[in-house]
Amino acid sequence: MRTAVVTGGASGLGAATAQRLRADGVTVITLDLAGEADYAIDVTDDSALKLVADEVGPVDILVNSAGIVGPNLPLLETTSDQWNRVLNVNVGGTVATMRAFVPGMVERGWGRVVNFASMAGKDGNPNLSIYSASKAAVIALTKSAGKELATTGVLVNAIAPAVFATPMNKDTAPDVLAHITNLIPMKRVGRPEEVAELVTWLTSDSLSFSTGAVYDISGGRATY
């Protein structure tokens, strides 16, 4: 039986992913600061992550779903504190969890990492410059890590969702949400379980010749 760590696993896409993996018999440990998670920790806290890693033992799968949207503001109205906060969680948190759990995967010769990026990281959403930049960084670090670990048995990929029906988007300004939903040819937001199905494949033995890749799940929005 394999063990997975899912960050942001108490709600939204993370919760749907945790539920789907459990349905396949995977032991899932959820990390989140809000809601009911197995460990209520900040993914940017290296010390807390080390304690979790030591306590849960070998981890085969890491799904980095934890993230924040940040302010809905024009770029020129954003502040350094806002940039630091979003980048610290969305990028720094992803890096921190990989540093905590991936070395054991490398040692054992098998592992799967899925980092949640966003279509915003490819297209850039207006008035979401910080979030967009942070998700572009997640894409780049996934590509770098995928290349670095390509011969270790640990595969690192990212997914780039468009808009999904999750609590995260409740804080998105209605006009921004309407704009990015209108970009989707299917003219609807995605369902969390649709992302969970993609993650299930990306964390399985069925995946064997893909690493450092970005998988769009966007209702047709993706153009490259």
XYZ file of C-alpha atoms in Angstrom:
224
model
C 0.000 0.000 0.000
C 1.312 3.429 -0.948
C 1.251 6.573 1.136
C 0.468 10.050 -0.153
C 0.798 13.502 1.347
C -1.705 16.027 0.000
C -1.188 19.660 0.960
C -4.257 21.872 1.028
C -6.064 18.584 1.542
C -8.919 19.848 3.703
C -10.924 21.524 0.942
C -11.317 22.120 -2.776
C -9.101 20.308 -5.247
C -6.895 18.927 -2.492
C -9.813 17.343 -0.652
C -11.191 15.846 -3.871
C -7.762 14.433 -4.651
C -7.386 12.946 -1.169
C -10.797 11.313 -1.412
C -10.054 9.844 -4.839
C -6.664 8.461 -3.806
C -8.187 6.855 -0.725
C -10.771 5.194 -2.958
C -7.858 3.507 -4.721
C -6.489 2.197 -1.442
C -3.789 4.815 -0.954
C -3.075 5.929 2.604
C -3.492 9.708 2.488
C -2.135 12.256 4.938
C -3.556 15.745 4.516
C -1.797 18.966 5.492
C -3.746 22.201 5.779
C -4.078 25.262 7.978
C -7.865 25.398 7.668
C -10.548 22.761 7.943
C -10.103 19.194 9.109
C -6.660 17.987 8.097
C -4.482 15.251 9.544
C -1.836 17.862 10.302
C -2.638 21.552 10.775
C 0.643 23.028 9.599
C 1.973 25.800 7.422
C 3.637 24.330 4.324
C 6.322 27.006 4.523
C 7.408 25.800 7.983
C 10.451 23.583 7.430
C 10.581 22.424 11.054
C 6.921 21.380 11.068
C 7.334 19.537 7.769
C 10.323 17.635 9.145
C 8.310 16.547 12.160
C 5.532 15.269 9.884
C 8.016 13.474 7.628
C 9.645 11.788 10.614
C 6.292 10.790 12.086
C 4.540 9.394 8.985
C 7.523 7.520 7.603
C 7.987 6.649 3.922
C 5.892 8.726 1.521
C 5.466 7.630 -2.096
C 3.247 10.396 -3.470
C 3.277 14.142 -2.899
C 0.464 16.347 -4.181
C 1.049 20.065 -3.694
C -2.405 21.620 -3.738
C -1.957 24.227 -0.993
C -2.085 27.765 -2.311
C -3.614 31.209 -1.980
C -4.962 33.567 -4.622
C -3.828 36.810 -3.063
C -5.221 40.267 -3.852
C -7.370 41.130 -6.855
C -5.527 44.318 -7.765
C -3.815 45.943 -10.732
C -0.082 45.272 -10.651
C 0.805 48.895 -9.903
C -1.356 48.849 -6.776
C 0.203 45.742 -5.256
C 2.648 45.856 -2.370
C 5.854 43.991 -1.581
C 4.204 42.359 1.432
C 1.448 40.972 -0.792
C 3.988 39.599 -3.250
C 6.047 38.010 -0.505
C 3.027 36.358 1.108
C 1.684 34.731 -2.055
C 5.079 33.677 -3.401
C 6.059 32.279 -0.015
C 3.013 29.992 0.118
C 2.561 29.050 -3.534
C 6.217 28.668 -4.477
C 8.109 28.409 -1.204
C 5.593 25.939 0.212
C 5.866 23.703 -2.829
C 9.646 23.719 -2.608
C 9.604 23.072 1.147
C 7.368 20.017 0.890
C 9.467 18.616 -1.935
C 12.604 19.028 0.160
C 10.869 17.245 3.037
C 9.391 14.250 1.236
C 11.167 13.689 -2.082
C 14.578 12.585 -0.731
C 12.971 9.434 0.683
C 11.362 8.723 -2.696
C 14.745 9.022 -4.394
C 16.291 6.707 -1.828
C 13.608 4.066 -2.450
C 13.664 4.521 -6.229
C 9.988 5.333 -6.775
C 7.880 8.429 -6.309
C 5.308 10.694 -7.865
C 4.997 14.440 -7.332
C 2.150 16.550 -8.694
C 2.365 20.302 -8.268
C -0.766 22.384 -8.744
C -0.049 25.276 -11.090
C -2.800 27.160 -12.948
C -3.770 28.414 -16.365
C -3.003 31.806 -14.823
C 0.635 30.759 -14.783
C 0.559 30.267 -18.553
C -1.743 33.062 -19.692
C -1.501 35.651 -16.919
C -4.825 36.833 -15.528
C -5.482 40.588 -15.298
C -5.558 41.925 -11.735
C -4.040 38.662 -10.525
C -0.408 39.378 -11.338
C 0.948 37.957 -8.094
C -0.991 34.706 -8.347
C -0.166 34.371 -12.043
C 3.537 34.904 -11.424
C 3.563 32.420 -8.558
C 1.979 29.709 -10.673
C 4.395 30.381 -13.537
C 7.154 29.784 -11.002
C 5.556 26.462 -9.994
C 5.596 25.412 -13.654
C 9.273 26.308 -14.011
C 10.371 24.583 -10.814
C 8.415 21.466 -11.861
C 10.283 21.389 -15.154
C 13.618 21.832 -13.392
C 12.922 19.169 -10.777
C 11.599 16.778 -13.404
C 14.880 16.994 -15.288
C 16.984 16.701 -12.148
C 15.167 13.585 -10.951
C 14.486 11.975 -14.330
C 16.659 8.894 -13.724
C 15.732 8.346 -10.071
C 12.295 6.757 -10.476
C 10.676 9.914 -9.116
C 8.462 11.667 -11.657
C 7.498 15.307 -11.127
C 4.656 16.840 -13.101
C 2.292 19.791 -12.812
C -1.322 20.379 -13.645
C -2.700 23.700 -14.852
C -6.399 23.961 -14.017
C -8.647 26.713 -15.278
C -11.435 27.904 -12.964
C -12.873 25.294 -10.626
C -15.736 25.316 -8.164
C -13.680 25.548 -4.972
C -13.707 27.653 -1.786
C -10.559 29.422 -3.028
C -12.539 31.144 -5.769
C -15.140 32.481 -3.338
C -12.718 35.319 -2.595
C -12.116 36.140 -6.248
C -13.790 39.337 -7.421
C -16.955 38.544 -9.442
C -15.756 40.474 -12.501
C -12.417 38.646 -12.490
C -14.159 35.289 -12.062
C -16.557 36.101 -14.898
C -13.665 37.100 -17.153
C -11.664 33.914 -16.650
C -14.745 31.693 -16.865
C -15.665 33.338 -20.171
C -12.267 32.285 -21.552
C -13.263 28.618 -21.242
C -14.789 27.299 -24.486
C -16.937 24.830 -22.525
C -18.481 27.875 -20.775
C -18.438 26.320 -17.330
C -16.146 25.955 -14.364
C -14.544 22.627 -13.672
C -15.512 20.140 -10.972
C -12.939 19.118 -8.334
C -13.421 15.425 -9.061
C -12.280 16.033 -12.646
C -8.916 17.229 -11.382
C -8.751 14.317 -8.934
C -9.006 11.831 -11.809
C -6.037 13.428 -13.563
C -3.977 13.443 -10.372
C -4.798 9.772 -9.807
C -3.217 8.876 -13.140
C -0.222 11.132 -12.586
C 0.510 9.423 -9.270
C 0.143 5.859 -10.513
C 2.303 3.167 -12.090
C 0.461 3.846 -15.343
C 2.579 6.975 -15.653
C 6.087 6.001 -16.680
C 7.444 8.270 -19.435
C 6.415 11.756 -18.392
C 8.228 14.104 -16.059
C 8.629 17.862 -15.926
C 5.406 18.168 -17.912
C 2.383 20.422 -17.460
C -1.062 18.906 -17.966
C -3.836 21.368 -18.770
C -7.321 20.752 -17.487
C -9.088 23.813 -18.735
C -12.271 23.022 -20.645
C -10.500 23.975 -23.871
C -8.957 27.232 -22.681
C -5.372 26.072 -23.156
C -3.793 27.160 -26.420
C -0.240 25.847 -25.877
